[in-house]
CSV table of N, CA and C in Angstrom, one decimal:
chain,number,residue,atom,x,y,z
L,143,LEU,N,-16.8,-6.2,-27.6
L,143,LEU,CA,-16.6,-5.0,-26.3
L,143,LEU,C,-17.8,-3.6,-26.4
L,144,ILE,N,-17.4,-3.3,-27.7
L,144,ILE,CA,-18.6,-2.3,-28.0
L,144,ILE,C,-19.8,-2.5,-28.1
L,145,ALA,N,-20.1,-3.5,-28.6
L,145,ALA,CA,-21.5,-3.3,-28.1
L,145,ALA,C,-22.1,-3.8,-26.2
L,146,GLN,N,-20.8,-4.3,-26.3
L,146,GLN,CA,-21.7,-3.9,-24.3
L,146,GLN,C,-21.6,-3.2,-23.9
L,147,ILE,N,-20.7,-2.2,-23.9
L,147,ILE,CA,-20.5,-0.8,-23.4
L,147,ILE,C,-22.4,0.1,-24.0
L,148,GLN,N,-22.8,-0.1,-25.2
L,148,GLN,CA,-23.7,0.2,-26.1
L,148,GLN,C,-25.1,0.2,-25.0
L,149,GLN,N,-25.1,-1.7,-24.9
L,149,GLN,CA,-26.0,-2.2,-24.6
L,149,GLN,C,-26.5,-1.5,-23.3
L,150,MET,N,-24.8,-1.8,-22.5
L,150,MET,CA,-25.4,-1.6,-20.5
L,150,MET,C,-25.2,0.1,-20.9
L,151,GLY,N,-24.9,1.1,-22.2
L,151,GLY,CA,-25.4,2.3,-21.6
L,151,GLY,C,-27.3,2.4,-22.2
L,152,GLY,N,-27.6,1.8,-23.3
L,152,GLY,CA,-29.5,1.6,-23.6
L,152,GLY,C,-29.9,1.1,-22.1
L,153,ARG,N,-29.4,0.4,-21.3
L,153,ARG,CA,-29.9,-0.2,-19.9
L,153,ARG,C,-29.7,1.2,-19.4
L,154,LEU,N,-28.9,1.7,-18.6
L,154,LEU,CA,-29.0,3.1,-17.8
L,154,LEU,C,-29.5,4.2,-18.5
L,155,GLY,N,-29.3,4.3,-19.4
L,155,GLY,CA,-30.2,5.7,-20.0
L,155,GLY,C,-29.3,7.1,-20.5
L,156,TYR,N,-29.8,7.8,-21.2
L,156,TYR,CA,-29.1,9.2,-21.4
L,156,TYR,C,-29.5,9.7,-20.1
L,157,ASP,N,-29.4,10.0,-18.9
L,157,ASP,CA,-29.9,10.6,-18.0
L,157,ASP,C,-28.3,10.2,-17.4
L,158,ALA,N,-28.1,8.7,-17.1
L,158,ALA,CA,-27.3,8.0,-16.2
L,158,ALA,C,-25.9,8.2,-17.1
L,159,PHE,N,-25.6,8.5,-18.1
L,159,PHE,CA,-24.8,8.5,-18.9
L,159,PHE,C,-24.0,10.3,-18.5
L,160,VAL,N,-25.2,11.4,-18.6
L,160,VAL,CA,-25.1,12.4,-18.9
L,160,VAL,C,-24.4,12.9,-16.8
L,161,THR,N,-25.1,12.3,-15.5
L,161,THR,CA,-24.2,12.5,-14.5
L,161,THR,C,-23.2,11.8,-14.5
L,162,GLN,N,-23.2,10.6,-14.8
L,162,GLN,CA,-21.8,10.1,-14.8
L,162,GLN,C,-20.2,11.1,-15.7
L,163,SER,N,-20.7,11.4,-16.8
L,163,SER,CA,-20.0,12.2,-17.3
L,163,SER,C,-19.9,13.7,-16.9
L,164,LYS,N,-20.8,13.7,-16.2
L,164,LYS,CA,-20.5,15.7,-14.9
L,164,LYS,C,-19.4,15.2,-13.5
L,165,LEU,N,-19.5,13.8,-13.4
L,165,LEU,CA,-19.0,13.7,-11.9
L,165,LEU,C,-17.3,14.6,-11.9
L,166,SER,N,-17.7,15.2,-11.0
L,166,SER,CA,-16.3,15.6,-10.4
L,166,SER,C,-16.0,15.1,-8.9
L,167,ARG,N,-14.0,14.9,-9.0
L,167,ARG,CA,-13.9,14.7,-7.4
L,167,ARG,C,-13.2,15.3,-7.2
L,168,ALA,N,-13.8,16.7,-7.6
L,168,ALA,CA,-12.2,17.8,-7.2
L,168,ALA,C,-12.7,18.1,-5.4
L,169,ASP,N,-14.3,17.9,-5.0
L,169,ASP,CA,-14.2,18.5,-3.8
L,169,ASP,C,-14.1,17.0,-3.2
L,170,ILE,N,-13.0,15.8,-3.3
L,170,ILE,CA,-12.7,14.5,-2.8
L,170,ILE,C,-11.3,14.6,-3.1
L,171,PRO,N,-10.4,15.9,-1.6
L,171,PRO,CA,-8.7,15.6,-2.1
L,171,PRO,C,-8.1,13.9,-2.0
L,172,ALA,N,-7.4,13.4,-2.7
L,172,ALA,CA,-6.9,12.3,-2.4
L,172,ALA,C,-6.6,12.3,-0.9
L,173,GLN,N,-6.2,12.8,-0.4
L,173,GLN,CA,-5.2,12.9,0.9
L,173,GLN,C,-5.8,12.7,1.5
L,174,THR,N,-7.0,13.2,1.6
L,174,THR,CA,-8.3,12.8,2.8
L,174,THR,C,-8.4,11.3,3.0
L,175,ILE,N,-8.1,10.6,2.5
L,175,ILE,CA,-9.0,9.3,1.9
L,175,ILE,C,-7.6,8.2,2.8
L,176,ARG,N,-8.3,7.7,4.3
L,176,ARG,CA,-7.8,7.0,5.1
L,176,ARG,C,-8.0,5.2,5.1
L,177,CYS,N,-8.3,4.9,4.1
L,177,CYS,CA,-8.4,3.1,3.7
L,177,CYS,C,-7.5,2.8,3.2
L,178,PRO,N,-7.3,1.7,3.1
L,178,PRO,CA,-6.6,0.6,2.5
L,178,PRO,C,-6.9,0.7,1.2
L,179,THR,N,-6.1,1.2,-0.1
L,179,THR,CA,-6.5,1.3,-1.5
L,179,THR,C,-5.6,1.4,-1.6
L,180,LEU,N,-6.5,0.1,-3.1
L,180,LEU,CA,-5.3,0.0,-4.3
L,180,LEU,C,-6.0,0.6,-5.8
L,181,VAL,N,-5.4,1.2,-6.2
L,181,VAL,CA,-5.6,1.5,-7.6
L,181,VAL,C,-5.3,1.1,-8.4
L,182,ILE,N,-5.8,0.6,-9.8
L,182,ILE,CA,-5.8,-0.5,-10.5
L,182,ILE,C,-5.5,0.2,-11.7
L,183,ALA,N,-5.2,0.1,-13.1
L,183,ALA,CA,-5.1,0.8,-14.2
L,183,ALA,C,-4.5,0.2,-15.3
L,184,SER,N,-4.8,0.5,-16.3
L,184,SER,CA,-4.4,-1.0,-17.2
L,184,SER,C,-3.4,0.2,-18.0
L,185,MET,N,-2.4,-0.9,-18.5
L,185,MET,CA,-1.0,-0.4,-19.6
L,185,MET,C,-1.5,0.4,-21.1
L,186,ASN,N,-2.5,-0.5,-21.4
L,186,ASN,CA,-3.3,0.2,-22.8
L,186,ASN,C,-4.2,1.3,-22.5
L,187,ASP,N,-4.4,1.9,-21.1
L,187,ASP,CA,-5.7,2.9,-21.1
L,187,ASP,C,-5.4,3.9,-22.2
L,188,LYS,N,-6.5,4.1,-22.9
L,188,LYS,CA,-6.1,5.4,-24.3
L,188,LYS,C,-6.9,6.4,-23.1
L,189,LEU,N,-7.5,6.4,-22.1
L,189,LEU,CA,-8.3,7.6,-22.0
L,189,LEU,C,-7.8,7.4,-20.6
L,190,ARG,N,-7.0,7.1,-19.9
L,190,ARG,CA,-6.6,7.5,-18.7
L,190,ARG,C,-4.6,6.9,-18.7
L,191,ALA,N,-3.8,7.8,-18.9
L,191,ALA,CA,-2.3,7.9,-18.9
L,191,ALA,C,-1.9,7.0,-17.2
L,192,GLN,N,-1.0,6.5,-17.6
L,192,GLN,CA,-0.1,5.5,-16.2
L,192,GLN,C,0.1,6.8,-15.2
L,193,GLU,N,0.5,8.1,-15.5
L,193,GLU,CA,0.8,9.0,-14.6
L,193,GLU,C,0.1,9.7,-14.0
L,194,GLU,N,-1.3,9.5,-14.3
L,194,GLU,CA,-2.5,9.5,-13.3
L,194,GLU,C,-3.0,8.6,-12.0
L,195,ALA,N,-2.7,7.5,-13.0
L,195,ALA,CA,-3.0,6.3,-11.4
L,195,ALA,C,-1.7,6.7,-10.6
L,196,GLU,N,-0.4,6.6,-11.1
L,196,GLU,CA,0.8,6.8,-10.5
L,196,GLU,C,0.3,8.1,-9.5
L,197,GLU,N,-0.2,9.3,-9.9
L,197,GLU,CA,-0.5,10.6,-9.0
L,197,GLU,C,-1.4,10.4,-7.9
L,198,LEU,N,-2.7,9.9,-8.7
L,198,LEU,CA,-3.4,9.3,-7.2
L,198,LEU,C,-3.1,8.2,-6.4
L,199,THR,N,-1.9,7.4,-6.9
L,199,THR,CA,-1.4,6.3,-5.5
L,199,THR,C,-0.3,7.7,-4.4
L,200,ARG,N,0.5,8.6,-5.1
L,200,ARG,CA,1.3,9.0,-4.3
L,200,ARG,C,0.1,9.9,-3.4
L,201,ALA,N,-0.9,9.9,-3.7
L,201,ALA,CA,-1.8,11.2,-3.3
L,201,ALA,C,-2.6,10.7,-1.9
L,202,ILE,N,-2.4,9.5,-2.1
L,202,ILE,CA,-3.6,8.5,-1.2
L,202,ILE,C,-2.4,7.6,-0.1
L,203,THR,N,-2.1,8.0,0.9
L,203,THR,CA,-1.3,7.5,1.9
L,203,THR,C,-1.2,5.9,2.0
L,204,GLY,N,-0.2,5.2,1.8
L,204,GLY,CA,-0.2,4.1,2.1
L,204,GLY,C,-1.0,3.3,0.2
L,205,ALA,N,-1.6,3.8,-0.3
L,205,ALA,CA,-1.9,3.8,-1.4
L,205,ALA,C,-1.3,2.4,-2.3
L,206,SER,N,-1.7,1.7,-3.0
L,206,SER,CA,-1.0,0.7,-3.6
L,206,SER,C,-1.4,0.5,-5.0
L,207,LEU,N,-0.5,0.5,-5.7
L,207,LEU,CA,-0.5,-0.2,-7.4
L,207,LEU,C,-0.7,-0.8,-7.8
L,208,GLN,N,-1.7,-1.4,-8.9
L,208,GLN,CA,-1.1,-2.4,-9.8
L,208,GLN,C,-1.1,-1.9,-11.0
L,209,TYR,N,-1.0,-2.5,-11.9
L,209,TYR,CA,-1.7,-2.7,-13.5
L,209,TYR,C,-2.0,-3.9,-14.1
L,210,LEU,N,-2.4,-4.3,-15.3
L,210,LEU,CA,-2.7,-5.0,-15.7
L,210,LEU,C,-2.8,-5.1,-17.1
L,211,ASN,N,-2.2,-5.9,-17.3
L,211,ASN,CA,-2.0,-6.1,-19.3
L,211,ASN,C,-3.4,-6.5,-19.8
L,212,ASP,N,-2.9,-6.0,-21.3
L,212,ASP,CA,-3.6,-6.7,-22.3
L,212,ASP,C,-4.7,-6.1,-21.7
L,213,SER,N,-5.2,-4.9,-21.4
L,213,SER,CA,-6.4,-4.6,-21.4
L,213,SER,C,-6.5,-2.7,-21.7
L,214,GLY,N,-8.1,-2.5,-21.7
L,214,GLY,CA,-7.6,-1.0,-22.3
L,214,GLY,C,-8.4,-0.3,-20.9
L,215,HIS,N,-9.4,0.6,-21.2
L,215,HIS,CA,-9.7,1.1,-20.3
L,215,HIS,C,-11.3,0.3,-19.2
L,216,MET,N,-11.6,-0.5,-19.5
L,216,MET,CA,-12.7,-1.2,-19.7
L,216,MET,C,-12.5,-2.2,-19.1
L,217,ILE,N,-11.2,-3.0,-17.4
L,217,ILE,CA,-10.8,-3.5,-17.5
L,217,ILE,C,-11.9,-4.4,-16.3
L,218,PRO,N,-12.8,-4.1,-16.2
L,218,PRO,CA,-13.8,-5.1,-16.0
L,218,PRO,C,-14.7,-6.1,-16.9
L,219,LEU,N,-14.3,-5.5,-17.9
L,219,LEU,CA,-15.6,-6.1,-18.9
L,219,LEU,C,-14.4,-6.4,-20.0
L,220,GLU,N,-12.8,-6.0,-19.7
L,220,GLU,CA,-11.8,-7.3,-20.6
L,220,GLU,C,-11.2,-7.9,-19.9
L,221,GLN,N,-10.7,-7.9,-18.8
L,221,GLN,CA,-10.2,-8.8,-17.7
L,221,GLN,C,-10.9,-8.9,-16.7
L,222,PRO,N,-12.0,-9.4,-16.8
L,222,PRO,CA,-13.1,-9.7,-15.1
L,222,PRO,C,-11.7,-11.1,-14.5
L,223,GLN,N,-11.6,-11.8,-15.4
L,223,GLN,CA,-11.4,-13.1,-14.2
L,223,GLN,C,-9.6,-12.4,-13.7
L,224,GLU,N,-9.3,-11.9,-14.1
L,224,GLU,CA,-7.6,-11.2,-13.5
L,224,GLU,C,-7.7,-10.0,-12.6
L,225,LEU,N,-9.4,-9.2,-13.1
L,225,LEU,CA,-9.3,-8.1,-12.0
L,225,LEU,C,-9.7,-8.9,-10.9
L,226,SER,N,-10.7,-9.9,-11.1
L,226,SER,CA,-11.0,-10.4,-10.0
L,226,SER,C,-10.0,-11.1,-8.8
L,227,THR,N,-9.6,-11.4,-9.1
L,227,THR,CA,-8.2,-12.6,-9.2
L,227,THR,C,-7.3,-11.4,-8.2
L,228,LEU,N,-6.8,-9.8,-9.2
L,228,LEU,CA,-6.6,-9.5,-8.4
L,228,LEU,C,-6.2,-8.6,-7.0
L,229,LEU,N,-8.1,-8.4,-7.0
L,229,LEU,CA,-8.7,-7.7,-5.9
L,229,LEU,C,-8.9,-8.6,-4.7
L,230,ILE,N,-9.0,-10.5,-5.2
L,230,ILE,CA,-9.1,-10.9,-3.8
L,230,ILE,C,-7.7,-11.2,-3.3
L,231,ASP,N,-6.7,-10.9,-4.2
L,231,ASP,CA,-5.0,-11.3,-3.8
L,231,ASP,C,-4.8,-9.8,-3.0
L,232,TRP,N,-5.0,-8.6,-3.3
L,232,TRP,CA,-5.2,-7.5,-2.5
L,232,TRP,C,-6.0,-7.7,-0.6
L,233,LEU,N,-7.0,-8.2,-1.4
L,233,LEU,CA,-7.9,-7.8,0.2
L,233,LEU,C,-7.0,-9.3,1.4
L,234,LYS,N,-6.5,-9.9,0.1
L,234,LYS,CA,-6.0,-11.2,1.6
L,234,LYS,C,-4.7,-10.5,2.0
L,235,SER,N,-3.8,-9.7,1.0
L,235,SER,CA,-2.7,-9.1,1.7
L,235,SER,C,-2.6,-8.1,2.5
L,236,GLU,N,-3.7,-7.3,2.5
L,236,GLU,CA,-4.7,-6.3,3.6
L,236,GLU,C,-5.5,-7.1,4.4
L,237,LYS,N,-5.3,-8.5,4.4
L,237,LYS,CA,-5.8,-9.0,5.7
L,237,LYS,C,-7.5,-7.9,5.9
L,238,ILE,N,-8.1,-8.2,4.6
L,238,ILE,CA,-9.6,-7.5,4.9
L,238,ILE,C,-10.5,-8.7,4.7
L,239,ILE,N,-9.9,-9.8,3.9
L,239,ILE,CA,-11.0,-11.0,3.9
L,239,ILE,C,-10.1,-12.3,4.1
């Protein structure tokens, strides 16, 4: 996993890393989001606390929260099949697909 992340960083380059690191969502209040929203978090994420996911879910009207087990912060790399299944099931339940 570490090698994959390092390779991605190499492909994206330093400037992309700096840009991503400086991103701020402070000017986008979660309360203004008005579309179906699914917050996905990992029970074992060492970079983001479960409380952050719960706070975000509460701030977005009608948002849902789902946790994935056996994953850290990089859910798409660590649990790609589980993540895609979760997303497809949610999209179907919301009648988006």
